[in-house]
Amino acid sequence: MKPPRQRFGRHARSVMADRRWVLLPLCARAAWLQLTDIGDVMPELRQPPAGRAVQIEDLCRLLSANPDEMGFAIRSLLEREVLEKVANGYRLKAF
């Protein structure tokens, strides 16, 4: 039996229709779109188990981003409540 085919970008329409979308800089928009796709295959990004939230280093690795550049995008996503700070990392709150 074949695994279901992944449709990357399937969240794009709902994310781009969100009222917070226009308030974000381009780097945060790109990160949000990519994180919604990653959240489909990495459930701990949306619902982290206790004490095992996704760290900023992991987000940078997953998005192939420089930590310095990613910091601005993460701050913007936190301000708009797209990402949420949990105990020792982050979780995707809006997807």
PDB file of N, CA and C in Angstrom:
ATOM      1  N   MET A   1       0.831  -1.175   0.000  1.00  0.00           N
ATOM      2  CA  MET A   1       0.000   0.000   0.000  1.00  0.00           C
ATOM      3  C   MET A   1       0.880   1.246   0.000  1.00  0.00           C
ATOM      4  N   LYS A   2       0.584   2.176  -0.869  1.00  0.00           N
ATOM      5  CA  LYS A   2       1.367   3.409  -0.980  1.00  0.00           C
ATOM      6  C   LYS A   2       1.005   4.383   0.125  1.00  0.00           C
ATOM      7  N   PRO A   3       2.001   5.115   0.646  1.00  0.00           N
ATOM      8  CA  PRO A   3       1.667   6.179   1.601  1.00  0.00           C
ATOM      9  C   PRO A   3       0.951   7.304   0.853  1.00  0.00           C
ATOM     10  N   PRO A   4       0.109   8.059   1.552  1.00  0.00           N
ATOM     11  CA  PRO A   4      -0.602   9.155   0.878  1.00  0.00           C
ATOM     12  C   PRO A   4       0.383  10.176   0.308  1.00  0.00           C
ATOM     13  N   ARG A   5       0.062  10.686  -0.858  1.00  0.00           N
ATOM     14  CA  ARG A   5       0.916  11.659  -1.517  1.00  0.00           C
ATOM     15  C   ARG A   5       0.860  12.988  -0.781  1.00  0.00           C
ATOM     16  N   GLN A   6       2.026  13.550  -0.485  1.00  0.00           N
ATOM     17  CA  GLN A   6       2.098  14.842   0.197  1.00  0.00           C
ATOM     18  C   GLN A   6       1.844  15.966  -0.796  1.00  0.00           C
ATOM     19  N   ARG A   7       0.992  16.867  -0.451  1.00  0.00           N
ATOM     20  CA  ARG A   7       0.752  18.070  -1.248  1.00  0.00           C
ATOM     21  C   ARG A   7       1.363  19.245  -0.513  1.00  0.00           C
ATOM     22  N   PHE A   8       2.619  19.528  -0.819  1.00  0.00           N
ATOM     23  CA  PHE A   8       3.272  20.642  -0.156  1.00  0.00           C
ATOM     24  C   PHE A   8       2.602  21.943  -0.564  1.00  0.00           C
ATOM     25  N   GLY A   9       2.435  22.825   0.388  1.00  0.00           N
ATOM     26  CA  GLY A   9       1.797  24.097   0.131  1.00  0.00           C
ATOM     27  C   GLY A   9       0.282  24.060   0.245  1.00  0.00           C
ATOM     28  N   ARG A  10      -0.262  22.978   0.754  1.00  0.00           N
ATOM     29  CA  ARG A  10      -1.721  22.877   0.818  1.00  0.00           C
ATOM     30  C   ARG A  10      -2.327  23.851   1.831  1.00  0.00           C
ATOM     31  N   HIS A  11      -1.514  24.356   2.745  1.00  0.00           N
ATOM     32  CA  HIS A  11      -2.002  25.317   3.731  1.00  0.00           C
ATOM     33  C   HIS A  11      -1.895  26.760   3.240  1.00  0.00           C
ATOM     34  N   ALA A  12      -1.288  26.950   2.097  1.00  0.00           N
ATOM     35  CA  ALA A  12      -0.975  28.299   1.625  1.00  0.00           C
ATOM     36  C   ALA A  12      -2.208  29.187   1.523  1.00  0.00           C
ATOM     37  N   ARG A  13      -3.291  28.676   0.993  1.00  0.00           N
ATOM     38  CA  ARG A  13      -4.483  29.509   0.805  1.00  0.00           C
ATOM     39  C   ARG A  13      -5.030  29.992   2.151  1.00  0.00           C
ATOM     40  N   SER A  14      -5.109  29.103   3.119  1.00  0.00           N
ATOM     41  CA  SER A  14      -5.660  29.519   4.418  1.00  0.00           C
ATOM     42  C   SER A  14      -4.700  30.450   5.161  1.00  0.00           C
ATOM     43  N   VAL A  15      -3.406  30.195   5.046  1.00  0.00           N
ATOM     44  CA  VAL A  15      -2.424  31.058   5.708  1.00  0.00           C
ATOM     45  C   VAL A  15      -2.432  32.445   5.082  1.00  0.00           C
ATOM     46  N   MET A  16      -2.466  32.500   3.758  1.00  0.00           N
ATOM     47  CA  MET A  16      -2.421  33.792   3.070  1.00  0.00           C
ATOM     48  C   MET A  16      -3.728  34.579   3.231  1.00  0.00           C
ATOM     49  N   ALA A  17      -4.795  33.895   3.575  1.00  0.00           N
ATOM     50  CA  ALA A  17      -6.068  34.579   3.810  1.00  0.00           C
ATOM     51  C   ALA A  17      -6.181  35.087   5.251  1.00  0.00           C
ATOM     52  N   ASP A  18      -5.268  34.665   6.106  1.00  0.00           N
ATOM     53  CA  ASP A  18      -5.276  35.105   7.499  1.00  0.00           C
ATOM     54  C   ASP A  18      -4.988  36.597   7.556  1.00  0.00           C
ATOM     55  N   ARG A  19      -5.678  37.308   8.423  1.00  0.00           N
ATOM     56  CA  ARG A  19      -5.521  38.769   8.512  1.00  0.00           C
ATOM     57  C   ARG A  19      -4.139  39.181   8.991  1.00  0.00           C
ATOM     58  N   ARG A  20      -3.414  38.289   9.655  1.00  0.00           N
ATOM     59  CA  ARG A  20      -2.058  38.611  10.121  1.00  0.00           C
ATOM     60  C   ARG A  20      -1.034  38.601   8.993  1.00  0.00           C
ATOM     61  N   TRP A  21      -1.375  37.950   7.880  1.00  0.00           N
ATOM     62  CA  TRP A  21      -0.440  37.763   6.769  1.00  0.00           C
ATOM     63  C   TRP A  21       0.125  39.097   6.270  1.00  0.00           C
ATOM     64  N   VAL A  22      -0.719  40.073   6.046  1.00  0.00           N
ATOM     65  CA  VAL A  22      -0.265  41.343   5.467  1.00  0.00           C
ATOM     66  C   VAL A  22       0.591  42.148   6.448  1.00  0.00           C
ATOM     67  N   LEU A  23       0.534  41.830   7.713  1.00  0.00           N
ATOM     68  CA  LEU A  23       1.303  42.574   8.716  1.00  0.00           C
ATOM     69  C   LEU A  23       2.720  42.035   8.901  1.00  0.00           C
ATOM     70  N   LEU A  24       3.020  40.892   8.277  1.00  0.00           N
ATOM     71  CA  LEU A  24       4.316  40.251   8.471  1.00  0.00           C
ATOM     72  C   LEU A  24       5.320  40.653   7.399  1.00  0.00           C
ATOM     73  N   PRO A  25       6.602  40.738   7.762  1.00  0.00           N
ATOM     74  CA  PRO A  25       7.636  40.948   6.745  1.00  0.00           C
ATOM     75  C   PRO A  25       7.784  39.680   5.899  1.00  0.00           C
ATOM     76  N   LEU A  26       8.416  39.807   4.771  1.00  0.00           N
ATOM     77  CA  LEU A  26       8.545  38.675   3.842  1.00  0.00           C
ATOM     78  C   LEU A  26       9.223  37.459   4.463  1.00  0.00           C
ATOM     79  N   CYS A  27      10.251  37.681   5.275  1.00  0.00           N
ATOM     80  CA  CYS A  27      10.953  36.546   5.877  1.00  0.00           C
ATOM     81  C   CYS A  27      10.018  35.758   6.800  1.00  0.00           C
ATOM     82  N   ALA A  28       9.160  36.442   7.526  1.00  0.00           N
ATOM     83  CA  ALA A  28       8.218  35.762   8.418  1.00  0.00           C
ATOM     84  C   ALA A  28       7.125  35.055   7.623  1.00  0.00           C
ATOM     85  N   ARG A  29       6.711  35.645   6.516  1.00  0.00           N
ATOM     86  CA  ARG A  29       5.711  34.992   5.660  1.00  0.00           C
ATOM     87  C   ARG A  29       6.253  33.673   5.119  1.00  0.00           C
ATOM     88  N   ALA A  30       7.476  33.721   4.615  1.00  0.00           N
ATOM     89  CA  ALA A  30       8.091  32.510   4.065  1.00  0.00           C
ATOM     90  C   ALA A  30       8.241  31.445   5.145  1.00  0.00           C
ATOM     91  N   ALA A  31       8.676  31.852   6.328  1.00  0.00           N
ATOM     92  CA  ALA A  31       8.847  30.898   7.425  1.00  0.00           C
ATOM     93  C   ALA A  31       7.508  30.276   7.809  1.00  0.00           C
ATOM     94  N   TRP A  32       6.447  31.074   7.879  1.00  0.00           N
ATOM     95  CA  TRP A  32       5.124  30.570   8.254  1.00  0.00           C
ATOM     96  C   TRP A  32       4.637  29.523   7.258  1.00  0.00           C
ATOM     97  N   LEU A  33       4.772  29.818   5.974  1.00  0.00           N
ATOM     98  CA  LEU A  33       4.340  28.857   4.957  1.00  0.00           C
ATOM     99  C   LEU A  33       5.122  27.550   5.059  1.00  0.00           C
ATOM    100  N   GLN A  34       6.420  27.655   5.228  1.00  0.00           N
ATOM    101  CA  GLN A  34       7.236  26.448   5.309  1.00  0.00           C
ATOM    102  C   GLN A  34       6.954  25.672   6.593  1.00  0.00           C
ATOM    103  N   LEU A  35       6.752  26.371   7.681  1.00  0.00           N
ATOM    104  CA  LEU A  35       6.475  25.694   8.945  1.00  0.00           C
ATOM    105  C   LEU A  35       5.146  24.950   8.929  1.00  0.00           C
ATOM    106  N   THR A  36       4.156  25.455   8.201  1.00  0.00           N
ATOM    107  CA  THR A  36       2.886  24.725   8.122  1.00  0.00           C
ATOM    108  C   THR A  36       3.072  23.404   7.398  1.00  0.00           C
ATOM    109  N   ASP A  37       3.899  23.390   6.354  1.00  0.00           N
ATOM    110  CA  ASP A  37       4.182  22.130   5.656  1.00  0.00           C
ATOM    111  C   ASP A  37       4.987  21.184   6.535  1.00  0.00           C
ATOM    112  N   ILE A  38       5.953  21.709   7.245  1.00  0.00           N
ATOM    113  CA  ILE A  38       6.774  20.875   8.126  1.00  0.00           C
ATOM    114  C   ILE A  38       5.928  20.312   9.259  1.00  0.00           C
ATOM    115  N   GLY A  39       4.980  21.106   9.752  1.00  0.00           N
ATOM    116  CA  GLY A  39       4.102  20.648  10.823  1.00  0.00           C
ATOM    117  C   GLY A  39       3.263  19.439  10.454  1.00  0.00           C
ATOM    118  N   ASP A  40       3.028  19.220   9.169  1.00  0.00           N
ATOM    119  CA  ASP A  40       2.280  18.038   8.735  1.00  0.00           C
ATOM    120  C   ASP A  40       3.039  16.746   8.999  1.00  0.00           C
ATOM    121  N   VAL A  41       4.347  16.792   8.868  1.00  0.00           N
ATOM    122  CA  VAL A  41       5.158  15.586   9.037  1.00  0.00           C
ATOM    123  C   VAL A  41       5.914  15.570  10.370  1.00  0.00           C
ATOM    124  N   MET A  42       5.838  16.658  11.092  1.00  0.00           N
ATOM    125  CA  MET A  42       6.541  16.788  12.374  1.00  0.00           C
ATOM    126  C   MET A  42       5.546  17.293  13.415  1.00  0.00           C
ATOM    127  N   PRO A  43       4.728  16.398  13.983  1.00  0.00           N
ATOM    128  CA  PRO A  43       3.661  16.836  14.895  1.00  0.00           C
ATOM    129  C   PRO A  43       4.150  17.581  16.132  1.00  0.00           C
ATOM    130  N   GLU A  44       5.388  17.383  16.540  1.00  0.00           N
ATOM    131  CA  GLU A  44       5.887  18.097  17.721  1.00  0.00           C
ATOM    132  C   GLU A  44       6.035  19.588  17.472  1.00  0.00           C
ATOM    133  N   LEU A  45       5.972  20.011  16.226  1.00  0.00           N
ATOM    134  CA  LEU A  45       5.995  21.443  15.929  1.00  0.00           C
ATOM    135  C   LEU A  45       4.670  22.091  16.305  1.00  0.00           C
ATOM    136  N   ARG A  46       3.580  21.331  16.217  1.00  0.00           N
ATOM    137  CA  ARG A  46       2.261  21.856  16.566  1.00  0.00           C
ATOM    138  C   ARG A  46       1.879  21.540  18.006  1.00  0.00           C
ATOM    139  N   GLN A  47       2.137  20.349  18.439  1.00  0.00           N
ATOM    140  CA  GLN A  47       1.804  19.906  19.799  1.00  0.00           C
ATOM    141  C   GLN A  47       3.028  19.250  20.424  1.00  0.00           C
ATOM    142  N   PRO A  48       3.954  20.042  20.946  1.00  0.00           N
ATOM    143  CA  PRO A  48       5.172  19.456  21.501  1.00  0.00           C
ATOM    144  C   PRO A  48       4.887  18.675  22.785  1.00  0.00           C
ATOM    145  N   PRO A  49       5.518  17.505  22.930  1.00  0.00           N
ATOM    146  CA  PRO A  49       5.391  16.792  24.197  1.00  0.00           C
ATOM    147  C   PRO A  49       6.077  17.595  25.304  1.00  0.00           C
ATOM    148  N   ALA A  50       5.734  17.306  26.520  1.00  0.00           N
ATOM    149  CA  ALA A  50       6.277  18.060  27.663  1.00  0.00           C
ATOM    150  C   ALA A  50       7.800  18.057  27.644  1.00  0.00           C
ATOM    151  N   GLY A  51       8.368  19.249  27.678  1.00  0.00           N
ATOM    152  CA  GLY A  51       9.816  19.397  27.762  1.00  0.00           C
ATOM    153  C   GLY A  51      10.573  19.143  26.478  1.00  0.00           C
ATOM    154  N   ARG A  52       9.887  18.994  25.337  1.00  0.00           N
ATOM    155  CA  ARG A  52      10.590  18.695  24.085  1.00  0.00           C
ATOM    156  C   ARG A  52      10.114  19.581  22.948  1.00  0.00           C
ATOM    157  N   ALA A  53      10.023  20.852  23.184  1.00  0.00           N
ATOM    158  CA  ALA A  53       9.591  21.791  22.146  1.00  0.00           C
ATOM    159  C   ALA A  53      10.710  21.993  21.129  1.00  0.00           C
ATOM    160  N   VAL A  54      10.352  22.441  19.950  1.00  0.00           N
ATOM    161  CA  VAL A  54      11.311  22.670  18.877  1.00  0.00           C
ATOM    162  C   VAL A  54      12.111  23.929  19.187  1.00  0.00           C
ATOM    163  N   GLN A  55      13.413  23.791  19.186  1.00  0.00           N
ATOM    164  CA  GLN A  55      14.331  24.883  19.496  1.00  0.00           C
ATOM    165  C   GLN A  55      14.564  25.749  18.260  1.00  0.00           C
ATOM    166  N   ILE A  56      15.093  26.950  18.471  1.00  0.00           N
ATOM    167  CA  ILE A  56      15.386  27.848  17.355  1.00  0.00           C
ATOM    168  C   ILE A  56      16.433  27.232  16.425  1.00  0.00           C
ATOM    169  N   GLU A  57      17.364  26.472  16.971  1.00  0.00           N
ATOM    170  CA  GLU A  57      18.372  25.816  16.139  1.00  0.00           C
ATOM    171  C   GLU A  57      17.725  24.803  15.201  1.00  0.00           C
ATOM    172  N   ASP A  58      16.725  24.097  15.711  1.00  0.00           N
ATOM    173  CA  ASP A  58      16.001  23.130  14.884  1.00  0.00           C
ATOM    174  C   ASP A  58      15.216  23.829  13.784  1.00  0.00           C
ATOM    175  N   LEU A  59      14.572  24.951  14.131  1.00  0.00           N
ATOM    176  CA  LEU A  59      13.833  25.706  13.125  1.00  0.00           C
ATOM    177  C   LEU A  59      14.769  26.202  12.022  1.00  0.00           C
ATOM    178  N   CYS A  60      15.922  26.687  12.402  1.00  0.00           N
ATOM    179  CA  CYS A  60      16.899  27.160  11.421  1.00  0.00           C
ATOM    180  C   CYS A  60      17.361  26.018  10.521  1.00  0.00           C
ATOM    181  N   ARG A  61      17.599  24.860  11.106  1.00  0.00           N
ATOM    182  CA  ARG A  61      18.022  23.697  10.325  1.00  0.00           C
ATOM    183  C   ARG A  61      16.920  23.254   9.370  1.00  0.00           C
ATOM    184  N   LEU A  62      15.687  23.189   9.859  1.00  0.00           N
ATOM    185  CA  LEU A  62      14.567  22.754   9.028  1.00  0.00           C
ATOM    186  C   LEU A  62      14.302  23.707   7.866  1.00  0.00           C
ATOM    187  N   LEU A  63      14.504  24.999   8.098  1.00  0.00           N
ATOM    188  CA  LEU A  63      14.244  26.002   7.074  1.00  0.00           C
ATOM    189  C   LEU A  63      15.499  26.400   6.309  1.00  0.00           C
ATOM    190  N   SER A  64      16.632  25.768   6.637  1.00  0.00           N
ATOM    191  CA  SER A  64      17.915  26.097   6.007  1.00  0.00           C
ATOM    192  C   SER A  64      18.191  27.590   6.099  1.00  0.00           C
ATOM    193  N   ALA A  65      18.036  28.113   7.290  1.00  0.00           N
ATOM    194  CA  ALA A  65      18.185  29.555   7.501  1.00  0.00           C
ATOM    195  C   ALA A  65      19.324  29.848   8.465  1.00  0.00           C
ATOM    196  N   ASN A  66      19.854  31.033   8.357  1.00  0.00           N
ATOM    197  CA  ASN A  66      20.874  31.532   9.260  1.00  0.00           C
ATOM    198  C   ASN A  66      20.186  31.950  10.558  1.00  0.00           C
ATOM    199  N   PRO A  67      20.709  31.552  11.729  1.00  0.00           N
ATOM    200  CA  PRO A  67      20.067  31.930  12.998  1.00  0.00           C
ATOM    201  C   PRO A  67      19.891  33.438  13.180  1.00  0.00           C
ATOM    202  N   ASP A  68      20.835  34.237  12.686  1.00  0.00           N
ATOM    203  CA  ASP A  68      20.705  35.695  12.813  1.00  0.00           C
ATOM    204  C   ASP A  68      19.520  36.217  12.006  1.00  0.00           C
ATOM    205  N   GLU A  69      19.368  35.692  10.807  1.00  0.00           N
ATOM    206  CA  GLU A  69      18.264  36.129   9.953  1.00  0.00           C
ATOM    207  C   GLU A  69      16.930  35.576  10.453  1.00  0.00           C
ATOM    208  N   MET A  70      16.958  34.385  10.989  1.00  0.00           N
ATOM    209  CA  MET A  70      15.729  33.739  11.450  1.00  0.00           C
ATOM    210  C   MET A  70      15.181  34.418  12.703  1.00  0.00           C
ATOM    211  N   GLY A  71      16.033  35.032  13.486  1.00  0.00           N
ATOM    212  CA  GLY A  71      15.600  35.698  14.715  1.00  0.00           C
ATOM    213  C   GLY A  71      14.546  36.755  14.467  1.00  0.00           C
ATOM    214  N   PHE A  72      14.719  37.555  13.413  1.00  0.00           N
ATOM    215  CA  PHE A  72      13.751  38.598  13.084  1.00  0.00           C
ATOM    216  C   PHE A  72      12.408  38.001  12.683  1.00  0.00           C
ATOM    217  N   ALA A  73      12.449  36.942  11.867  1.00  0.00           N
ATOM    218  CA  ALA A  73      11.213  36.277  11.436  1.00  0.00           C
ATOM    219  C   ALA A  73      10.480  35.680  12.629  1.00  0.00           C
ATOM    220  N   ILE A  74      11.213  35.059  13.533  1.00  0.00           N
ATOM    221  CA  ILE A  74      10.588  34.438  14.705  1.00  0.00           C
ATOM    222  C   ILE A  74       9.968  35.502  15.603  1.00  0.00           C
ATOM    223  N   ARG A  75      10.663  36.610  15.808  1.00  0.00           N
ATOM    224  CA  ARG A  75      10.091  37.699  16.617  1.00  0.00           C
ATOM    225  C   ARG A  75       8.787  38.217  16.003  1.00  0.00           C
ATOM    226  N   SER A  76       8.772  38.360  14.698  1.00  0.00           N
ATOM    227  CA  SER A  76       7.556  38.828  14.020  1.00  0.00           C
ATOM    228  C   SER A  76       6.420  37.816  14.169  1.00  0.00           C
ATOM    229  N   LEU A  77       6.738  36.535  14.046  1.00  0.00           N
ATOM    230  CA  LEU A  77       5.716  35.496  14.190  1.00  0.00           C
ATOM    231  C   LEU A  77       5.219  35.399  15.632  1.00  0.00           C
ATOM    232  N   LEU A  78       6.082  35.643  16.587  1.00  0.00           N
ATOM    233  CA  LEU A  78       5.664  35.656  17.992  1.00  0.00           C
ATOM    234  C   LEU A  78       4.749  36.848  18.276  1.00  0.00           C
ATOM    235  N   GLU A  79       5.084  38.018  17.729  1.00  0.00           N
ATOM    236  CA  GLU A  79       4.265  39.215  17.940  1.00  0.00           C
ATOM    237  C   GLU A  79       2.854  39.040  17.394  1.00  0.00           C
ATOM    238  N   ARG A  80       2.721  38.356  16.287  1.00  0.00           N
ATOM    239  CA  ARG A  80       1.413  38.151  15.646  1.00  0.00           C
ATOM    240  C   ARG A  80       0.729  36.869  16.102  1.00  0.00           C
ATOM    241  N   GLU A  81       1.316  36.204  17.079  1.00  0.00           N
ATOM    242  CA  GLU A  81       0.768  34.978  17.667  1.00  0.00           C
ATOM    243  C   GLU A  81       0.598  33.846  16.662  1.00  0.00           C
ATOM    244  N   VAL A  82       1.547  33.756  15.754  1.00  0.00           N
ATOM    245  CA  VAL A  82       1.600  32.626  14.826  1.00  0.00           C
ATOM    246  C   VAL A  82       2.424  31.523  15.475  1.00  0.00           C
ATOM    247  N   LEU A  83       3.524  31.890  16.086  1.00  0.00           N
ATOM    248  CA  LEU A  83       4.338  30.988  16.901  1.00  0.00           C
ATOM    249  C   LEU A  83       4.059  31.303  18.360  1.00  0.00           C
ATOM    250  N   GLU A  84       4.268  30.304  19.185  1.00  0.00           N
ATOM    251  CA  GLU A  84       4.067  30.491  20.618  1.00  0.00           C
ATOM    252  C   GLU A  84       5.280  29.939  21.348  1.00  0.00           C
ATOM    253  N   LYS A  85       5.762  30.694  22.303  1.00  0.00           N
ATOM    254  CA  LYS A  85       6.890  30.250  23.123  1.00  0.00           C
ATOM    255  C   LYS A  85       6.363  29.238  24.136  1.00  0.00           C
ATOM    256  N   VAL A  86       6.988  28.084  24.172  1.00  0.00           N
ATOM    257  CA  VAL A  86       6.681  27.088  25.196  1.00  0.00           C
ATOM    258  C   VAL A  86       7.938  26.902  26.023  1.00  0.00           C
ATOM    259  N   ALA A  87       7.888  26.060  26.998  1.00  0.00           N
ATOM    260  CA  ALA A  87       8.939  25.933  28.004  1.00  0.00           C
ATOM    261  C   ALA A  87      10.354  26.206  27.488  1.00  0.00           C
ATOM    262  N   ASN A  88      10.821  25.449  26.546  1.00  0.00           N
ATOM    263  CA  ASN A  88      12.209  25.600  26.108  1.00  0.00           C
ATOM    264  C   ASN A  88      12.325  25.741  24.592  1.00  0.00           C
ATOM    265  N   GLY A  89      11.259  26.132  23.943  1.00  0.00           N
ATOM    266  CA  GLY A  89      11.295  26.264  22.490  1.00  0.00           C
ATOM    267  C   GLY A  89      10.045  26.959  21.971  1.00  0.00           C
ATOM    268  N   TYR A  90       9.596  26.505  20.808  1.00  0.00           N
ATOM    269  CA  TYR A  90       8.465  27.140  20.135  1.00  0.00           C
ATOM    270  C   TYR A  90       7.505  26.088  19.605  1.00  0.00           C
ATOM    271  N   ARG A  91       6.263  26.526  19.405  1.00  0.00           N
ATOM    272  CA  ARG A  91       5.283  25.682  18.724  1.00  0.00           C
ATOM    273  C   ARG A  91       4.524  26.542  17.741  1.00  0.00           C
ATOM    274  N   LEU A  92       4.092  25.933  16.659  1.00  0.00           N
ATOM    275  CA  LEU A  92       3.304  26.612  15.646  1.00  0.00           C
ATOM    276  C   LEU A  92       1.866  26.681  16.125  1.00  0.00           C
ATOM    277  N   LYS A  93       1.409  27.880  16.379  1.00  0.00           N
ATOM    278  CA  LYS A  93       0.073  28.085  16.948  1.00  0.00           C
ATOM    279  C   LYS A  93      -0.981  28.247  15.857  1.00  0.00           C
ATOM    280  N   ALA A  94      -0.634  28.861  14.737  1.00  0.00           N
ATOM    281  CA  ALA A  94      -1.593  29.114  13.645  1.00  0.00           C
ATOM    282  C   ALA A  94      -1.146  28.356  12.405  1.00  0.00           C
ATOM    283  N   PHE A  95      -2.036  27.532  11.887  1.00  0.00           N
ATOM    284  CA  PHE A  95      -1.709  26.786  10.664  1.00  0.00           C
ATOM    285  C   PHE A  95      -2.959  26.471   9.893  1.00  0.00           C
TER     286      PHE A  95
END
